[in-house]
Every structure is written in structure tokens, then in C-alpha cells.
């Protein structure tokens, strides 16, 4: 089991996309969980705790760069290490 003191603190905003300025590889060395309105979500691409939203990929739609289109879902966001 990993010591919790060796984990970096979770930022207010985080993205899983390496091209994003909110990406942090050190955080993804540990498993991160996201709760939206008390329910755990497993499909979150990006989150912001202070603004209260998460972004999830749409099923089939792609943007002009061929990346999945992200939909914003609002609510109370909690980030935690599993």
C-alpha cells in the first residue's frame, strides 16, 4: 500500500489529456477518483472543483481535430485518491 504522504496534492483543475496545460503526469502515477453530486464517475476527462464541473467524452461525436467531443456536466465535484 502506498503512503499517503508521498502523493502530490490534487489540484483544483486537472485533465487526462497530455496536450492540456492542466495535465500533471505525477498525479496520474496514483489512481484518482472523481465524485460528481455524490456518485463516483469513471468517464471524466477533465474536472474543476472550484467551478463545479466535469467534462466527459460524448459517445460518437468528434471535434475537428478528431478528438472526442467533451460535454460539460455541472454539480458538486470531489477529487480523491483511491
GROMACS .gro file of N, CA and C in nm:
model
  246
    1UNK      N    1   0.084  -0.118   0.000
    1UNK     CA    2   0.000   0.000   0.000
    1UNK      C    3   0.088   0.124   0.000
    2UNK      N    4   0.050   0.225  -0.072
    2UNK     CA    5   0.130   0.346  -0.086
    2UNK      C    6   0.103   0.441   0.030
    3UNK      N    7   0.210   0.505   0.077
    3UNK     CA    8   0.197   0.603   0.184
    3UNK      C    9   0.130   0.729   0.129
    4UNK      N   10   0.029   0.780   0.199
    4UNK     CA   11  -0.046   0.896   0.150
    4UNK      C   12   0.037   1.024   0.153
    5UNK      N   13   0.143   1.028   0.233
    5UNK     CA   14   0.226   1.149   0.239
    5UNK      C   15   0.312   1.165   0.113
    6UNK      N   16   0.334   1.057   0.038
    6UNK     CA   17   0.415   1.066  -0.083
    6UNK      C   18   0.333   1.109  -0.205
    7UNK      N   19   0.203   1.118  -0.191
    7UNK     CA   20   0.117   1.159  -0.302
    7UNK      C   21   0.112   1.311  -0.312
    8UNK      N   22   0.117   1.364  -0.436
    8UNK     CA   23   0.102   1.510  -0.451
    8UNK      C   24  -0.042   1.551  -0.422
    9UNK      N   25  -0.061   1.674  -0.379
    9UNK     CA   26  -0.197   1.722  -0.353
    9UNK      C   27  -0.271   1.736  -0.485
   10UNK      N   28  -0.398   1.706  -0.483
   10UNK     CA   29  -0.479   1.716  -0.603
   10UNK      C   30  -0.508   1.862  -0.635
   11UNK      N   31  -0.490   1.904  -0.759
   11UNK     CA   32  -0.514   2.044  -0.795
   11UNK      C   33  -0.663   2.074  -0.809
   12UNK      N   34  -0.695   2.202  -0.820
   12UNK     CA   35  -0.832   2.245  -0.839
   12UNK      C   36  -0.884   2.202  -0.976
   13UNK      N   37  -0.796   2.198  -1.074
   13UNK     CA   38  -0.835   2.160  -1.209
   13UNK      C   39  -0.732   2.063  -1.265
   14UNK      N   40  -0.781   1.954  -1.328
   14UNK     CA   41  -0.692   1.851  -1.379
   14UNK      C   42  -0.751   1.790  -1.505
   15UNK      N   43  -0.665   1.758  -1.601
   15UNK     CA   44  -0.706   1.697  -1.727
   15UNK      C   45  -0.625   1.571  -1.751
   16UNK      N   46  -0.686   1.472  -1.819
   16UNK     CA   47  -0.615   1.349  -1.853
   16UNK      C   48  -0.546   1.360  -1.989
   17UNK      N   49  -0.573   1.467  -2.063
   17UNK     CA   50  -0.515   1.487  -2.194
   17UNK      C   51  -0.374   1.547  -2.180
   18UNK      N   52  -0.270   1.477  -2.227
   18UNK     CA   53  -0.133   1.529  -2.213
   18UNK      C   54  -0.108   1.662  -2.285
   19UNK      N   55  -0.191   1.697  -2.383
   19UNK     CA   56  -0.173   1.824  -2.454
   19UNK      C   57  -0.233   1.943  -2.378
   20UNK      N   58  -0.305   1.918  -2.272
   20UNK     CA   59  -0.368   2.024  -2.194
   20UNK      C   60  -0.267   2.086  -2.098
   21UNK      N   61  -0.284   2.215  -2.069
   21UNK     CA   62  -0.196   2.280  -1.972
   21UNK      C   63  -0.231   2.238  -1.829
   22UNK      N   64  -0.344   2.170  -1.810
   22UNK     CA   65  -0.386   2.124  -1.677
   22UNK      C   66  -0.349   1.978  -1.652
   23UNK      N   67  -0.268   1.920  -1.738
   23UNK     CA   68  -0.222   1.781  -1.723
   23UNK      C   69  -0.102   1.778  -1.629
   24UNK      N   70  -0.098   1.679  -1.539
   24UNK     CA   71   0.015   1.662  -1.448
   24UNK      C   72   0.044   1.512  -1.436
   25UNK      N   73   0.154   1.469  -1.496
   25UNK     CA   74   0.188   1.326  -1.501
   25UNK      C   75   0.214   1.268  -1.362
   26UNK      N   76   0.268   1.348  -1.270
   26UNK     CA   77   0.299   1.298  -1.136
   26UNK      C   78   0.174   1.253  -1.061
   27UNK      N   79   0.063   1.319  -1.087
   27UNK     CA   80  -0.061   1.283  -1.019
   27UNK      C   81  -0.116   1.151  -1.073
   28UNK      N   82  -0.097   1.125  -1.202
   28UNK     CA   83  -0.152   1.005  -1.263
   28UNK      C   84  -0.069   0.880  -1.235
   29UNK      N   85   0.040   0.893  -1.158
   29UNK     CA   86   0.112   0.776  -1.111
   29UNK      C   87   0.029   0.704  -1.004
   30UNK      N   88  -0.067   0.773  -0.946
   30UNK     CA   89  -0.159   0.717  -0.847
   30UNK      C   90  -0.299   0.716  -0.907
   31UNK      N   91  -0.384   0.632  -0.855
   31UNK     CA   92  -0.520   0.622  -0.909
   31UNK      C   93  -0.607   0.733  -0.848
   32UNK      N   94  -0.669   0.813  -0.935
   32UNK     CA   95  -0.751   0.926  -0.893
   32UNK      C   96  -0.898   0.893  -0.917
   33UNK      N   97  -0.983   0.927  -0.819
   33UNK     CA   98  -1.126   0.909  -0.833
   33UNK      C   99  -1.197   1.043  -0.831
   34UNK      N  100  -1.312   1.050  -0.899
   34UNK     CA  101  -1.391   1.172  -0.907
   34UNK      C  102  -1.535   1.140  -0.869
   35UNK      N  103  -1.590   1.220  -0.779
   35UNK     CA  104  -1.732   1.210  -0.744
   35UNK      C  105  -1.802   1.336  -0.792
   36UNK      N  106  -1.916   1.318  -0.858
   36UNK     CA  107  -2.000   1.428  -0.903
   36UNK      C  108  -2.136   1.410  -0.838
   37UNK      N  109  -2.174   1.506  -0.756
   37UNK     CA  110  -2.301   1.501  -0.680
   37UNK      C  111  -2.312   1.372  -0.598
   38UNK      N  112  -2.201   1.329  -0.539
   38UNK     CA  113  -2.202   1.213  -0.451
   38UNK      C  114  -2.188   1.079  -0.519
   39UNK      N  115  -2.190   1.073  -0.653
   39UNK     CA  116  -2.177   0.948  -0.726
   39UNK      C  117  -2.042   0.946  -0.797
   40UNK      N  118  -1.972   0.833  -0.786
   40UNK     CA  119  -1.841   0.823  -0.849
   40UNK      C  120  -1.856   0.807  -1.000
   41UNK      N  121  -1.775   0.884  -1.075
   41UNK     CA  122  -1.776   0.879  -1.222
   41UNK      C  123  -1.644   0.820  -1.267
   42UNK      N  124  -1.650   0.735  -1.370
   42UNK     CA  125  -1.531   0.670  -1.421
   42UNK      C  126  -1.495   0.719  -1.561
   43UNK      N  127  -1.573   0.812  -1.618
   43UNK     CA  128  -1.553   0.858  -1.754
   43UNK      C  129  -1.509   1.004  -1.763
   44UNK      N  130  -1.454   1.058  -1.656
   44UNK     CA  131  -1.418   1.200  -1.651
   44UNK      C  132  -1.288   1.225  -1.725
   45UNK      N  133  -1.288   1.322  -1.816
   45UNK     CA  134  -1.169   1.362  -1.891
   45UNK      C  135  -1.099   1.482  -1.826
   46UNK      N  136  -1.177   1.570  -1.763
   46UNK     CA  137  -1.123   1.691  -1.700
   46UNK      C  138  -1.221   1.733  -1.591
   47UNK      N  139  -1.169   1.795  -1.485
   47UNK     CA  140  -1.257   1.845  -1.380
   47UNK      C  141  -1.207   1.979  -1.327
   48UNK      N  142  -1.298   2.054  -1.265
   48UNK     CA  143  -1.264   2.177  -1.195
   48UNK      C  144  -1.351   2.182  -1.069
   49UNK      N  145  -1.288   2.178  -0.955
   49UNK     CA  146  -1.360   2.173  -0.828
   49UNK      C  147  -1.423   2.308  -0.797
   50UNK      N  148  -1.349   2.418  -0.813
   50UNK     CA  149  -1.400   2.550  -0.774
   50UNK      C  150  -1.516   2.595  -0.861
   51UNK      N  151  -1.515   2.560  -0.989
   51UNK     CA  152  -1.624   2.599  -1.078
   51UNK      C  153  -1.737   2.497  -1.081
   52UNK      N  154  -1.714   2.377  -1.028
   52UNK     CA  155  -1.818   2.276  -1.015
   52UNK      C  156  -1.859   2.210  -1.146
   53UNK      N  157  -1.763   2.159  -1.224
   53UNK     CA  158  -1.796   2.088  -1.347
   53UNK      C  159  -1.695   1.979  -1.376
   54UNK      N  160  -1.739   1.882  -1.455
   54UNK     CA  161  -1.652   1.779  -1.511
   54UNK      C  162  -1.681   1.772  -1.660
   55UNK      N  163  -1.583   1.727  -1.735
   55UNK     CA  164  -1.602   1.707  -1.879
   55UNK      C  165  -1.591   1.559  -1.909
   56UNK      N  166  -1.689   1.508  -1.984
   56UNK     CA  167  -1.691   1.368  -2.024
   56UNK      C  168  -1.699   1.360  -2.176
   57UNK      N  169  -1.643   1.254  -2.234
   57UNK     CA  170  -1.643   1.237  -2.379
   57UNK      C  171  -1.781   1.192  -2.426
   58UNK      N  172  -1.825   1.247  -2.540
   58UNK     CA  173  -1.951   1.203  -2.599
   58UNK      C  174  -1.930   1.066  -2.664
   59UNK      N  175  -2.040   1.001  -2.695
   59UNK     CA  176  -2.032   0.864  -2.745
   59UNK      C  177  -1.964   0.855  -2.882
   60UNK      N  178  -2.011   0.933  -2.980
   60UNK     CA  179  -1.960   0.919  -3.116
   60UNK      C  180  -1.906   1.047  -3.177
   61UNK      N  181  -1.947   1.162  -3.128
   61UNK     CA  182  -1.911   1.289  -3.190
   61UNK      C  183  -1.763   1.320  -3.172
   62UNK      N  184  -1.702   1.374  -3.279
   62UNK     CA  185  -1.562   1.413  -3.276
   62UNK      C  186  -1.550   1.560  -3.310
   63UNK      N  187  -1.447   1.625  -3.255
   63UNK     CA  188  -1.423   1.765  -3.293
   63UNK      C  189  -1.343   1.769  -3.423
   64UNK      N  190  -1.305   1.887  -3.466
   64UNK     CA  191  -1.238   1.900  -3.596
   64UNK      C  192  -1.097   1.842  -3.597
   65UNK      N  193  -1.041   1.813  -3.481
   65UNK     CA  194  -0.908   1.752  -3.473
   65UNK      C  195  -0.915   1.601  -3.458
   66UNK      N  196  -1.037   1.546  -3.457
   66UNK     CA  197  -1.056   1.402  -3.444
   66UNK      C  198  -1.060   1.353  -3.301
   67UNK      N  199  -1.061   1.443  -3.205
   67UNK     CA  200  -1.070   1.406  -3.064
   67UNK      C  201  -1.217   1.396  -3.024
   68UNK      N  202  -1.250   1.315  -2.924
   68UNK     CA  203  -1.390   1.307  -2.880
   68UNK      C  204  -1.440   1.443  -2.831
   69UNK      N  205  -1.563   1.473  -2.864
   69UNK     CA  206  -1.626   1.596  -2.820
   69UNK      C  207  -1.655   1.585  -2.670
   70UNK      N  208  -1.618   1.687  -2.593
   70UNK     CA  209  -1.636   1.683  -2.449
   70UNK      C  210  -1.761   1.758  -2.409
   71UNK      N  211  -1.842   1.694  -2.324
   71UNK     CA  212  -1.963   1.754  -2.272
   71UNK      C  213  -1.938   1.795  -2.127
   72UNK      N  214  -1.986   1.912  -2.088
   72UNK     CA  215  -1.968   1.963  -1.953
   72UNK      C  216  -2.090   1.927  -1.868
   73UNK      N  217  -2.064   1.865  -1.754
   73UNK     CA  218  -2.168   1.829  -1.658
   73UNK      C  219  -2.139   1.905  -1.530
   74UNK      N  220  -2.239   1.979  -1.480
   74UNK     CA  221  -2.218   2.063  -1.362
   74UNK      C  222  -2.273   1.997  -1.236
   75UNK      N  223  -2.211   2.031  -1.123
   75UNK     CA  224  -2.254   1.979  -0.994
   75UNK      C  225  -2.141   1.994  -0.893
   76UNK      N  226  -2.156   1.927  -0.781
   76UNK     CA  227  -2.055   1.930  -0.675
   76UNK      C  228  -1.948   1.827  -0.708
   77UNK      N  229  -1.823   1.870  -0.720
   77UNK     CA  230  -1.713   1.784  -0.762
   77UNK      C  231  -1.621   1.757  -0.644
   78UNK      N  232  -1.585   1.628  -0.627
   78UNK     CA  233  -1.487   1.586  -0.527
   78UNK      C  234  -1.382   1.503  -0.597
   79UNK      N  235  -1.255   1.531  -0.572
   79UNK     CA  236  -1.144   1.452  -0.624
   79UNK      C  237  -1.074   1.384  -0.507
   80UNK      N  238  -1.033   1.259  -0.527
   80UNK     CA  239  -0.969   1.183  -0.419
   80UNK      C  240  -0.879   1.077  -0.479
   81UNK      N  241  -0.785   1.028  -0.398
   81UNK     CA  242  -0.702   0.915  -0.436
   81UNK      C  243  -0.771   0.788  -0.390
   82UNK      N  244  -0.767   0.687  -0.474
   82UNK     CA  245  -0.826   0.557  -0.436
   82UNK      C  246  -0.725   0.474  -0.363
   0.00000   0.00000   0.00000
